[in-house]
mmCIF file of C-alpha atoms in Angstrom:
data_model
loop_
_atom_site.group_PDB
_atom_site.id
_atom_site.type_symbol
_atom_site.label_atom_id
_atom_site.label_comp_id
_atom_site.label_asym_id
_atom_site.label_seq_id
_atom_site.Cartn_x
_atom_site.Cartn_y
_atom_site.Cartn_z
ATOM 1 C CA UNK A 1 -22.171 -4.405 8.692
ATOM 2 C CA UNK A 2 -23.667 -5.576 11.951
ATOM 3 C CA UNK A 3 -22.214 -9.028 11.655
ATOM 4 C CA UNK A 4 -18.682 -7.617 11.661
ATOM 5 C CA UNK A 5 -19.365 -6.018 15.018
ATOM 6 C CA UNK A 6 -20.985 -9.100 16.520
ATOM 7 C CA UNK A 7 -18.936 -10.421 19.462
ATOM 8 C CA UNK A 8 -19.466 -13.923 18.135
ATOM 9 C CA UNK A 9 -17.310 -13.031 15.133
ATOM 10 C CA UNK A 10 -14.017 -14.890 15.511
ATOM 11 C CA UNK A 11 -10.996 -15.601 13.342
ATOM 12 C CA UNK A 12 -11.531 -18.751 11.245
ATOM 13 C CA UNK A 13 -9.983 -22.122 11.987
ATOM 14 C CA UNK A 14 -6.340 -22.268 10.975
ATOM 15 C CA UNK A 15 -5.948 -18.519 11.348
ATOM 16 C CA UNK A 16 -2.503 -18.820 12.968
ATOM 17 C CA UNK A 17 -1.191 -20.851 10.067
ATOM 18 C CA UNK A 18 -2.927 -18.519 7.644
ATOM 19 C CA UNK A 19 -1.331 -15.402 9.094
ATOM 20 C CA UNK A 20 2.113 -17.006 9.098
ATOM 21 C CA UNK A 21 1.684 -18.151 5.491
ATOM 22 C CA UNK A 22 0.521 -14.732 4.258
ATOM 23 C CA UNK A 23 3.332 -12.961 6.121
ATOM 24 C CA UNK A 24 5.949 -15.411 4.827
ATOM 25 C CA UNK A 25 4.651 -15.317 1.278
ATOM 26 C CA UNK A 26 4.558 -11.526 1.205
ATOM 27 C CA UNK A 27 7.995 -11.120 2.807
ATOM 28 C CA UNK A 28 9.768 -13.221 0.182
ATOM 29 C CA UNK A 29 7.629 -12.095 -2.745
ATOM 30 C CA UNK A 30 7.993 -8.356 -2.120
ATOM 31 C CA UNK A 31 11.681 -8.644 -1.256
ATOM 32 C CA UNK A 32 12.133 -10.254 -4.656
ATOM 33 C CA UNK A 33 9.942 -7.682 -6.407
ATOM 34 C CA UNK A 34 11.714 -4.700 -4.832
ATOM 35 C CA UNK A 35 15.040 -6.226 -5.747
ATOM 36 C CA UNK A 36 13.853 -6.832 -9.310
ATOM 37 C CA UNK A 37 12.469 -3.326 -9.934
ATOM 38 C CA UNK A 38 15.749 -1.371 -9.627
ATOM 39 C CA UNK A 39 17.624 -4.231 -11.281
ATOM 40 C CA UNK A 40 15.464 -3.929 -14.403
ATOM 41 C CA UNK A 41 16.064 -0.171 -14.570
ATOM 42 C CA UNK A 42 19.818 -0.786 -14.369
ATOM 43 C CA UNK A 43 19.582 -3.426 -17.096
ATOM 44 C CA UNK A 44 17.599 -1.028 -19.289
ATOM 45 C CA UNK A 45 20.177 1.730 -18.850
ATOM 46 C CA UNK A 46 22.962 -0.742 -19.652
ATOM 47 C CA UNK A 47 21.165 -1.300 -22.958
ATOM 48 C CA UNK A 48 21.314 2.492 -23.459
ATOM 49 C CA UNK A 49 17.548 2.836 -23.333
ATOM 50 C CA UNK A 50 16.404 6.437 -22.881
ATOM 51 C CA UNK A 51 15.455 7.675 -19.424
ATOM 52 C CA UNK A 52 11.945 8.377 -20.705
ATOM 53 C CA UNK A 53 11.483 4.788 -21.857
ATOM 54 C CA UNK A 54 12.938 3.453 -18.601
ATOM 55 C CA UNK A 55 10.456 5.628 -16.702
ATOM 56 C CA UNK A 56 7.599 4.242 -18.778
ATOM 57 C CA UNK A 57 8.792 0.738 -17.938
ATOM 58 C CA UNK A 58 8.640 1.553 -14.219
ATOM 59 C CA UNK A 59 5.177 3.086 -14.650
ATOM 60 C CA UNK A 60 3.960 -0.115 -16.315
ATOM 61 C CA UNK A 61 3.756 -1.717 -12.874
ATOM 62 C CA UNK A 62 1.246 0.911 -11.696
ATOM 63 C CA UNK A 63 -0.690 0.533 -14.942
ATOM 64 C CA UNK A 64 -1.076 -3.169 -14.196
ATOM 65 C CA UNK A 65 -2.317 -2.408 -10.684
ATOM 66 C CA UNK A 66 -4.900 0.032 -12.027
ATOM 67 C CA UNK A 67 -6.062 -2.444 -14.666
ATOM 68 C CA UNK A 68 -6.701 -5.309 -12.269
ATOM 69 C CA UNK A 69 -7.879 -3.642 -9.056
ATOM 70 C CA UNK A 70 -11.441 -2.843 -10.241
ATOM 71 C CA UNK A 71 -11.857 -6.499 -11.216
ATOM 72 C CA UNK A 72 -10.113 -8.086 -8.220
ATOM 73 C CA UNK A 73 -13.364 -9.079 -6.525
ATOM 74 C CA UNK A 74 -14.821 -10.553 -9.742
ATOM 75 C CA UNK A 75 -11.660 -12.587 -10.360
ATOM 76 C CA UNK A 76 -11.615 -13.722 -6.743
ATOM 77 C CA UNK A 77 -15.264 -14.732 -6.876
ATOM 78 C CA UNK A 78 -14.662 -16.804 -10.017
ATOM 79 C CA UNK A 79 -11.337 -18.417 -9.088
ATOM 80 C CA UNK A 80 -11.535 -18.496 -5.305
ATOM 81 C CA UNK A 81 -9.241 -16.528 -3.038
ATOM 82 C CA UNK A 82 -6.461 -19.105 -2.717
ATOM 83 C CA UNK A 83 -6.261 -19.776 -6.456
ATOM 84 C CA UNK A 84 -6.192 -16.035 -7.157
ATOM 85 C CA UNK A 85 -3.368 -15.698 -4.628
ATOM 86 C CA UNK A 86 -1.435 -18.468 -6.368
ATOM 87 C CA UNK A 87 -1.795 -16.516 -9.612
ATOM 88 C CA UNK A 88 -0.568 -13.370 -7.863
ATOM 89 C CA UNK A 89 2.491 -15.255 -6.587
ATOM 90 C CA UNK A 90 3.250 -17.267 -9.701
ATOM 91 C CA UNK A 91 3.145 -14.557 -12.367
ATOM 92 C CA UNK A 92 6.035 -12.439 -10.958
ATOM 93 C CA UNK A 93 8.142 -15.606 -10.856
ATOM 94 C CA UNK A 94 7.299 -16.346 -14.499
ATOM 95 C CA UNK A 95 8.102 -12.720 -15.399
ATOM 96 C CA UNK A 96 11.510 -12.889 -13.690
ATOM 97 C CA UNK A 97 12.334 -16.090 -15.576
ATOM 98 C CA UNK A 98 11.217 -14.359 -18.781
ATOM 99 C CA UNK A 99 13.531 -11.396 -18.104
ATOM 100 C CA UNK A 100 16.415 -13.844 -17.811
ATOM 101 C CA UNK A 101 15.420 -15.833 -20.892
ATOM 102 C CA UNK A 102 14.940 -12.995 -23.399
ATOM 103 C CA UNK A 103 16.349 -9.571 -24.293
ATOM 104 C CA UNK A 104 13.323 -8.501 -26.336
ATOM 105 C CA UNK A 105 12.223 -5.108 -25.004
ATOM 106 C CA UNK A 106 8.609 -5.549 -26.082
ATOM 107 C CA UNK A 107 8.376 -8.818 -24.157
ATOM 108 C CA UNK A 108 9.915 -7.129 -21.135
ATOM 109 C CA UNK A 109 7.129 -4.535 -21.146
ATOM 110 C CA UNK A 110 4.485 -7.254 -21.510
ATOM 111 C CA UNK A 111 6.000 -9.264 -18.659
ATOM 112 C CA UNK A 112 6.216 -6.163 -16.457
ATOM 113 C CA UNK A 113 2.550 -5.391 -17.137
ATOM 114 C CA UNK A 114 1.567 -8.932 -16.150
ATOM 115 C CA UNK A 115 3.704 -8.663 -13.026
ATOM 116 C CA UNK A 116 1.931 -5.398 -12.169
ATOM 117 C CA UNK A 117 -1.457 -7.053 -12.608
ATOM 118 C CA UNK A 118 -0.357 -9.864 -10.298
ATOM 119 C CA UNK A 119 1.002 -7.304 -7.845
ATOM 120 C CA UNK A 120 -2.373 -5.549 -7.722
ATOM 121 C CA UNK A 121 -4.108 -8.841 -6.992
ATOM 122 C CA UNK A 122 -1.610 -9.633 -4.221
ATOM 123 C CA UNK A 123 -2.046 -6.193 -2.669
ATOM 124 C CA UNK A 124 -5.805 -6.652 -2.361
ATOM 125 C CA UNK A 125 -5.842 -10.358 -1.500
ATOM 126 C CA UNK A 126 -3.046 -10.328 1.087
ATOM 127 C CA UNK A 127 -4.715 -7.593 3.124
ATOM 128 C CA UNK A 128 -8.081 -9.324 2.826
ATOM 129 C CA UNK A 129 -6.484 -12.562 4.084
ATOM 130 C CA UNK A 130 -4.888 -10.710 6.997
ATOM 131 C CA UNK A 131 -8.276 -9.271 7.950
ATOM 132 C CA UNK A 132 -9.901 -12.716 7.747
ATOM 133 C CA UNK A 133 -7.236 -14.567 9.737
ATOM 134 C CA UNK A 134 -6.488 -11.977 12.413
ATOM 135 C CA UNK A 135 -8.149 -12.287 15.846
ATOM 136 C CA UNK A 136 -10.639 -9.374 15.974
ATOM 137 C CA UNK A 137 -9.256 -8.015 19.235
ATOM 138 C CA UNK A 138 -5.755 -7.778 17.686
ATOM 139 C CA UNK A 139 -6.701 -6.682 14.176
ATOM 140 C CA UNK A 140 -5.085 -3.246 14.437
ATOM 141 C CA UNK A 141 -1.808 -4.644 15.730
ATOM 142 C CA UNK A 142 -1.771 -7.343 13.046
ATOM 143 C CA UNK A 143 -2.411 -4.803 10.292
ATOM 144 C CA UNK A 144 0.356 -2.637 11.734
ATOM 145 C CA UNK A 145 2.776 -5.559 11.800
ATOM 146 C CA UNK A 146 1.923 -6.379 8.197
ATOM 147 C CA UNK A 147 2.413 -2.758 7.091
ATOM 148 C CA UNK A 148 5.753 -2.646 8.918
ATOM 149 C CA UNK A 149 6.918 -5.839 7.232
ATOM 150 C CA UNK A 150 5.936 -4.499 3.815
ATOM 151 C CA UNK A 151 7.912 -1.341 4.573
ATOM 152 C CA UNK A 152 10.962 -3.436 5.437
ATOM 153 C CA UNK A 153 10.838 -5.200 2.062
ATOM 154 C CA UNK A 154 11.498 -1.795 0.436
ATOM 155 C CA UNK A 155 14.856 -1.931 2.253
ATOM 156 C CA UNK A 156 15.579 -5.652 1.959
ATOM 157 C CA UNK A 157 15.195 -5.830 -1.828
ATOM 158 C CA UNK A 158 17.569 -2.975 -2.796
ATOM 159 C CA UNK A 159 20.034 -4.059 -0.091
ATOM 160 C CA UNK A 160 20.208 -7.555 -1.577
ATOM 161 C CA UNK A 161 20.755 -6.013 -5.019
ATOM 162 C CA UNK A 162 23.639 -3.928 -3.657
ATOM 163 C CA UNK A 163 25.080 -7.129 -2.169
ATOM 164 C CA UNK A 164 24.868 -9.218 -5.347
ATOM 165 C CA UNK A 165 25.561 -6.420 -7.811
ATOM 166 C CA UNK A 166 23.619 -5.932 -11.024
ATOM 167 C CA UNK A 167 26.050 -7.602 -13.433
ATOM 168 C CA UNK A 168 25.670 -11.180 -14.591
ATOM 169 C CA UNK A 169 22.805 -13.486 -13.673
ATOM 170 C CA UNK A 170 23.451 -13.674 -9.913
ATOM 171 C CA UNK A 171 20.951 -10.953 -9.049
ATOM 172 C CA UNK A 172 18.174 -12.378 -11.242
ATOM 173 C CA UNK A 173 18.913 -15.817 -9.862
ATOM 174 C CA UNK A 174 18.423 -14.557 -6.307
ATOM 175 C CA UNK A 175 15.205 -12.788 -7.361
ATOM 176 C CA UNK A 176 13.883 -16.033 -8.806
ATOM 177 C CA UNK A 177 14.846 -17.865 -5.601
ATOM 178 C CA UNK A 178 13.000 -15.337 -3.419
ATOM 179 C CA UNK A 179 9.903 -15.453 -5.615
ATOM 180 C CA UNK A 180 9.943 -19.259 -5.601
ATOM 181 C CA UNK A 181 10.091 -19.347 -1.800
ATOM 182 C CA UNK A 182 7.218 -16.860 -1.698
ATOM 183 C CA UNK A 183 5.160 -19.086 -3.989
ATOM 184 C CA UNK A 184 5.805 -22.081 -1.727
ATOM 185 C CA UNK A 185 4.656 -20.070 1.305
ATOM 186 C CA UNK A 186 1.497 -19.160 -0.622
ATOM 187 C CA UNK A 187 0.663 -22.852 -0.957
ATOM 188 C CA UNK A 188 0.468 -23.053 2.859
ATOM 189 C CA UNK A 189 -2.458 -20.616 3.095
ATOM 190 C CA UNK A 190 -5.397 -22.673 4.411
ATOM 191 C CA UNK A 191 -8.850 -22.502 2.838
ATOM 192 C CA UNK A 192 -11.443 -20.201 4.390
ATOM 193 C CA UNK A 193 -14.782 -21.799 5.178
ATOM 194 C CA UNK A 194 -17.716 -20.261 3.277
ATOM 195 C CA UNK A 195 -19.841 -17.839 5.326
ATOM 196 C CA UNK A 196 -22.838 -19.177 7.200
ATOM 197 C CA UNK A 197 -25.017 -16.837 5.139
ATOM 198 C CA UNK A 198 -24.737 -16.568 1.334
ATOM 199 C CA UNK A 199 -22.237 -13.934 0.227
ATOM 200 C CA UNK A 200 -24.420 -11.654 -1.893
ATOM 201 C CA UNK A 201 -21.864 -8.878 -2.391
ATOM 202 C CA UNK A 202 -21.636 -7.724 -6.003
ATOM 203 C CA UNK A 203 -18.393 -8.311 -7.867
ATOM 204 C CA UNK A 204 -16.704 -6.001 -10.358
ATOM 205 C CA UNK A 205 -17.277 -2.252 -10.810
ATOM 206 C CA UNK A 206 -20.762 -2.338 -9.263
ATOM 207 C CA UNK A 207 -19.385 -3.898 -6.097
ATOM 208 C CA UNK A 208 -16.657 -1.269 -5.974
ATOM 209 C CA UNK A 209 -19.175 1.558 -6.284
ATOM 210 C CA UNK A 210 -21.253 0.103 -3.460
ATOM 211 C CA UNK A 211 -18.093 -0.100 -1.335
ATOM 212 C CA UNK A 212 -17.400 3.585 -1.993
ATOM 213 C CA UNK A 213 -20.951 4.441 -0.929
ATOM 214 C CA UNK A 214 -20.609 2.414 2.276
ATOM 215 C CA UNK A 215 -17.174 3.770 3.275
ATOM 216 C CA UNK A 216 -16.761 7.276 1.782
ATOM 217 C CA UNK A 217 -14.848 8.609 4.782
ATOM 218 C CA UNK A 218 -12.433 5.678 4.714
ATOM 219 C CA UNK A 219 -11.838 6.161 1.011
ATOM 220 C CA UNK A 220 -11.072 9.851 1.593
ATOM 221 C CA UNK A 221 -8.667 8.947 4.393
ATOM 222 C CA UNK A 222 -7.031 6.367 2.115
ATOM 223 C CA UNK A 223 -6.556 9.022 -0.590
ATOM 224 C CA UNK A 224 -4.910 11.376 1.899
ATOM 225 C CA UNK A 225 -2.743 8.526 3.186
ATOM 226 C CA UNK A 226 -1.510 7.783 -0.331
ATOM 227 C CA UNK A 227 -0.960 11.491 -0.970
ATOM 228 C CA UNK A 228 1.347 11.935 2.028
ATOM 229 C CA UNK A 229 3.039 8.518 2.082
ATOM 230 C CA UNK A 230 3.297 7.254 -1.487
ATOM 231 C CA UNK A 231 3.149 10.490 -3.486
ATOM 232 C CA UNK A 232 5.358 12.799 -1.449
ATOM 233 C CA UNK A 233 8.063 10.161 -1.065
ATOM 234 C CA UNK A 234 8.494 10.043 -4.839
ATOM 235 C CA UNK A 235 9.270 13.789 -5.142
ATOM 236 C CA UNK A 236 11.192 14.430 -1.912
ATOM 237 C CA UNK A 237 14.626 14.357 -3.625
ATOM 238 C CA UNK A 238 13.424 17.080 -6.012
ATOM 239 C CA UNK A 239 12.131 19.100 -3.054
ATOM 240 C CA UNK A 240 15.436 18.709 -1.223
ATOM 241 C CA UNK A 241 17.483 19.786 -4.241
ATOM 242 C CA UNK A 242 15.268 22.851 -4.656
ATOM 243 C CA UNK A 243 15.963 23.769 -1.023
ATOM 244 C CA UNK A 244 19.690 23.671 -1.797
ATOM 245 C CA UNK A 245 20.563 20.266 -0.352
ATOM 246 C CA UNK A 246 23.224 18.054 -1.853
ATOM 247 C CA UNK A 247 22.200 15.010 -3.870
ATOM 248 C CA UNK A 248 22.905 12.557 -1.023
ATOM 249 C CA UNK A 249 20.932 14.560 1.536
ATOM 250 C CA UNK A 250 18.038 15.003 -0.877
ATOM 251 C CA UNK A 251 17.910 11.254 -1.555
ATOM 252 C CA UNK A 252 18.083 10.570 2.194
ATOM 253 C CA UNK A 253 14.718 12.311 2.600
ATOM 254 C CA UNK A 254 13.039 9.239 1.073
ATOM 255 C CA UNK A 255 14.595 7.062 3.776
ATOM 256 C CA UNK A 256 13.432 9.443 6.509
ATOM 257 C CA UNK A 257 9.880 9.416 5.157
ATOM 258 C CA UNK A 258 10.022 5.613 4.856
ATOM 259 C CA UNK A 259 11.241 5.320 8.435
ATOM 260 C CA UNK A 260 8.207 7.289 9.593
ATOM 261 C CA UNK A 261 5.897 5.064 7.555
ATOM 262 C CA UNK A 262 7.452 1.873 8.890
ATOM 263 C CA UNK A 263 7.829 2.758 12.565
ATOM 264 C CA UNK A 264 4.342 4.147 13.168
ATOM 265 C CA UNK A 265 2.179 1.299 11.847
ATOM 266 C CA UNK A 266 2.410 -1.111 14.797
ATOM 267 C CA UNK A 267 1.948 1.510 17.558
ATOM 268 C CA UNK A 268 -1.065 3.011 15.785
ATOM 269 C CA UNK A 269 -2.616 -0.429 15.300
ATOM 270 C CA UNK A 270 -2.064 -1.346 18.946
ATOM 271 C CA UNK A 271 -3.620 1.909 20.164
ATOM 272 C CA UNK A 272 -6.618 1.374 17.876
ATOM 273 C CA UNK A 273 -7.230 -2.032 19.459
ATOM 274 C CA UNK A 274 -7.362 -0.618 22.986
ATOM 275 C CA UNK A 275 -10.425 1.634 22.628
ATOM 276 C CA UNK A 276 -13.601 0.463 24.351
ATOM 277 C CA UNK A 277 -15.457 1.451 21.175
ATOM 278 C CA UNK A 278 -13.063 0.432 18.384
ATOM 279 C CA UNK A 279 -15.003 2.181 15.602
ATOM 280 C CA UNK A 280 -15.041 5.531 17.398
ATOM 281 C CA UNK A 281 -11.452 5.000 18.489
ATOM 282 C CA UNK A 282 -10.233 4.509 14.927
ATOM 283 C CA UNK A 283 -12.089 7.631 13.773
ATOM 284 C CA UNK A 284 -10.613 9.631 16.666
ATOM 285 C CA UNK A 285 -7.131 8.530 15.672
ATOM 286 C CA UNK A 286 -7.801 9.460 12.028
ATOM 287 C CA UNK A 287 -8.777 12.975 13.114
ATOM 288 C CA UNK A 288 -5.630 13.256 15.236
ATOM 289 C CA UNK A 289 -3.399 12.025 12.391
ATOM 290 C CA UNK A 290 -4.982 14.424 9.870
ATOM 291 C CA UNK A 291 -4.448 17.281 12.356
ATOM 292 C CA UNK A 292 -0.791 16.272 12.683
ATOM 293 C CA UNK A 293 -0.415 16.308 8.890
ATOM 294 C CA UNK A 294 -1.910 19.810 8.762
ATOM 295 C CA UNK A 295 0.459 21.107 11.443
ATOM 296 C CA UNK A 296 3.450 19.514 9.702
ATOM 297 C CA UNK A 297 2.479 20.980 6.319
ATOM 298 C CA UNK A 298 2.163 24.425 7.929
ATOM 299 C CA UNK A 299 5.604 23.983 9.513
ATOM 300 C CA UNK A 300 7.157 23.758 6.033
ATOM 301 C CA UNK A 301 6.377 27.465 5.611
ATOM 302 C CA UNK A 302 9.168 28.097 8.128
ATOM 303 C CA UNK A 303 11.770 25.970 6.340
ATOM 304 C CA UNK A 304 13.627 29.019 4.986
ATOM 305 C CA UNK A 305 14.279 30.336 8.504
ATOM 306 C CA UNK A 306 14.580 26.911 10.140
ATOM 307 C CA UNK A 307 16.070 24.488 7.561
ATOM 308 C CA UNK A 308 16.424 21.673 10.100
ATOM 309 C CA UNK A 309 12.641 21.476 10.502
ATOM 310 C CA UNK A 310 12.288 19.676 7.172
ATOM 311 C CA UNK A 311 13.633 16.402 8.632
ATOM 312 C CA UNK A 312 11.088 15.843 11.441
ATOM 313 C CA UNK A 313 8.305 17.107 9.159
ATOM 314 C CA UNK A 314 9.165 14.603 6.423
ATOM 315 C CA UNK A 315 9.299 11.830 9.031
ATOM 316 C CA UNK A 316 5.895 12.775 10.469
ATOM 317 C CA UNK A 317 4.199 13.199 7.080
ATOM 318 C CA UNK A 318 5.322 9.697 6.093
ATOM 319 C CA UNK A 319 4.033 8.456 9.443
ATOM 320 C CA UNK A 320 0.700 10.231 8.907
ATOM 321 C CA UNK A 321 0.154 8.572 5.533
ATOM 322 C CA UNK A 322 1.006 5.129 6.865
ATOM 323 C CA UNK A 323 -1.169 5.593 9.962
ATOM 324 C CA UNK A 324 -4.217 6.623 7.923
ATOM 325 C CA UNK A 325 -3.877 3.620 5.611
ATOM 326 C CA UNK A 326 -3.387 1.208 8.533
ATOM 327 C CA UNK A 327 -6.455 2.587 10.329
ATOM 328 C CA UNK A 328 -8.583 2.417 7.160
ATOM 329 C CA UNK A 329 -7.622 -1.193 6.478
ATOM 330 C CA UNK A 330 -8.234 -2.112 10.113
ATOM 331 C CA UNK A 331 -11.676 -0.514 9.999
ATOM 332 C CA UNK A 332 -12.607 -2.334 6.799
ATOM 333 C CA UNK A 333 -11.282 -5.645 8.140
ATOM 334 C CA UNK A 334 -13.361 -5.267 11.305
ATOM 335 C CA UNK A 335 -16.569 -4.528 9.403
ATOM 336 C CA UNK A 336 -16.534 -6.683 6.280
ATOM 337 C CA UNK A 337 -16.143 -10.330 5.309
ATOM 338 C CA UNK A 338 -16.083 -12.354 2.098
ATOM 339 C CA UNK A 339 -16.445 -10.606 -1.259
ATOM 340 C CA UNK A 340 -17.412 -7.312 0.356
ATOM 341 C CA UNK A 341 -14.064 -7.328 2.165
ATOM 342 C CA UNK A 342 -12.284 -7.782 -1.180
ATOM 343 C CA UNK A 343 -14.411 -5.010 -2.746
ATOM 344 C CA UNK A 344 -13.683 -2.535 0.031
ATOM 345 C CA UNK A 345 -9.980 -3.402 0.093
ATOM 346 C CA UNK A 346 -9.768 -2.931 -3.686
ATOM 347 C CA UNK A 347 -11.391 0.514 -3.486
ATOM 348 C CA UNK A 348 -9.062 1.527 -0.660
ATOM 349 C CA UNK A 349 -6.057 0.437 -2.731
ATOM 350 C CA UNK A 350 -7.349 2.461 -5.693
ATOM 351 C CA UNK A 351 -7.861 5.575 -3.582
ATOM 352 C CA UNK A 352 -4.493 5.223 -1.881
ATOM 353 C CA UNK A 353 -2.761 4.800 -5.238
ATOM 354 C CA UNK A 354 -4.734 7.694 -6.729
ATOM 355 C CA UNK A 355 -3.635 9.903 -3.834
ATOM 356 C CA UNK A 356 -0.034 8.957 -4.531
ATOM 357 C CA UNK A 357 -0.352 9.680 -8.238
ATOM 358 C CA UNK A 358 -2.019 13.050 -7.638
ATOM 359 C CA UNK A 359 0.701 14.089 -5.189
ATOM 360 C CA UNK A 360 3.544 13.010 -7.464
ATOM 361 C CA UNK A 361 1.801 14.509 -10.507
ATOM 362 C CA UNK A 362 1.248 18.016 -9.136
ATOM 363 C CA UNK A 363 4.130 18.383 -6.698
ATOM 364 C CA UNK A 364 6.785 18.954 -9.362
ATOM 365 C CA UNK A 365 4.936 21.972 -10.720
ATOM 366 C CA UNK A 366 4.201 23.243 -7.202
ATOM 367 C CA UNK A 367 7.848 22.973 -6.169
ATOM 368 C CA UNK A 368 8.940 24.696 -9.367
ATOM 369 C CA UNK A 369 6.509 27.545 -8.674
ATOM 370 C CA UNK A 370 7.504 27.956 -5.005
ATOM 371 C CA UNK A 371 8.952 25.200 -2.850
ATOM 372 C CA UNK A 372 8.673 27.304 0.302
ATOM 373 C CA UNK A 373 5.171 28.788 -0.092
ATOM 374 C CA UNK A 374 2.929 27.265 -2.788
ATOM 375 C CA UNK A 375 3.989 23.691 -2.105
ATOM 376 C CA UNK A 376 3.314 23.821 1.669
ATOM 377 C CA UNK A 377 0.030 25.695 1.112
ATOM 378 C CA UNK A 378 -1.307 22.954 -1.162
ATOM 379 C CA UNK A 379 -0.239 20.301 1.361
ATOM 380 C CA UNK A 380 -2.097 22.299 4.011
ATOM 381 C CA UNK A 381 -5.170 22.427 1.767
ATOM 382 C CA UNK A 382 -5.231 18.637 1.312
ATOM 383 C CA UNK A 383 -4.656 17.966 5.017
ATOM 384 C CA UNK A 384 -7.176 20.637 6.018
ATOM 385 C CA UNK A 385 -9.925 19.289 3.761
ATOM 386 C CA UNK A 386 -9.318 15.801 5.114
ATOM 387 C CA UNK A 387 -9.311 17.008 8.710
ATOM 388 C CA UNK A 388 -12.512 18.985 8.261
ATOM 389 C CA UNK A 389 -14.363 16.080 6.680
ATOM 390 C CA UNK A 390 -13.132 13.537 9.220
ATOM 391 C CA UNK A 391 -13.954 15.869 12.116
ATOM 392 C CA UNK A 392 -17.462 16.494 10.777
ATOM 393 C CA UNK A 393 -18.093 12.748 10.419
ATOM 394 C CA UNK A 394 -16.671 12.059 13.878
ATOM 395 C CA UNK A 395 -18.968 14.630 15.470
ATOM 396 C CA UNK A 396 -21.949 13.232 13.574
ATOM 397 C CA UNK A 397 -21.357 9.750 14.966
ATOM 398 C CA UNK A 398 -20.788 10.831 18.599
#
């Protein structure tokens, strides 16, 4: 803990090349993945597969992430970070080739599960690499830039699919090309020198539990971030339709939330870097973001009288979720190194994903019960609990 705050802590040799390689690898990989995901759903529907089965296929990706994340640090410790990253980049490419080579539905599910496992490894490892390679004084900005780039891949992938169309092999061929380029970028990631002191961090579930104990407030903030960014985005069309919007306007709510998530990451990271006491500064920003989420959730109670208010609220809630995740990852990157960095990143990913699953799991029932009262009240409860806990911790440390 103290070593991460030591002014002698600097980015490792080759950090510029490392950052460029991780950014390039992730840009091409995720653009390919987010082009492949909707393409596979279209291909399943063309085979007249039921909507339920197609939904289970999409959920297989998240299952893979949940399977691998608790073991990411153990795998990394055994294979080494670069080799694990090669695995994370190579498996989606192999899966895409498999989708082109076979029509067997069972194999498609198996390949999608493997791709999800690789995706979970990439999620953890890429952010750990960013934290290792980034200059400490620009860590927040670098994390924000990375989060913004990831957000853009959600747009790039589907846009490329719309350009190529889903018929024939052109779309899969472009996916394979993107994933291949991403794999080549991965090969450019330089090795990280071993720490001067032995890395004694535990791997596997024990290491994850220790990370939770060391960063409980960050894990709570990560959960809330996933709740408002990942989870709400998935049910916004349903919320819009319940409010009486047309299908196009309801679907547009996802884009508005995504715009908030994408646009806020870099400014928040840059502000976090400018505090004289970065740790206290990041916690202050977390409190402010949680307060904003609470105010926005309360504003939804007025949506019946002021329908237009839903658009800025959706934008700001997406921004709040993204800001909390960016600040949490910046805080972890500033404090931890080596296996403990991988452990803490893995736990943050789990909590963020869990927050998203909880939000998407309960929001349908809440909207069905009352989209204008019960739903906002539960959002207020989540934001309020987060704000109270963060504020209490902030006051304890000042």
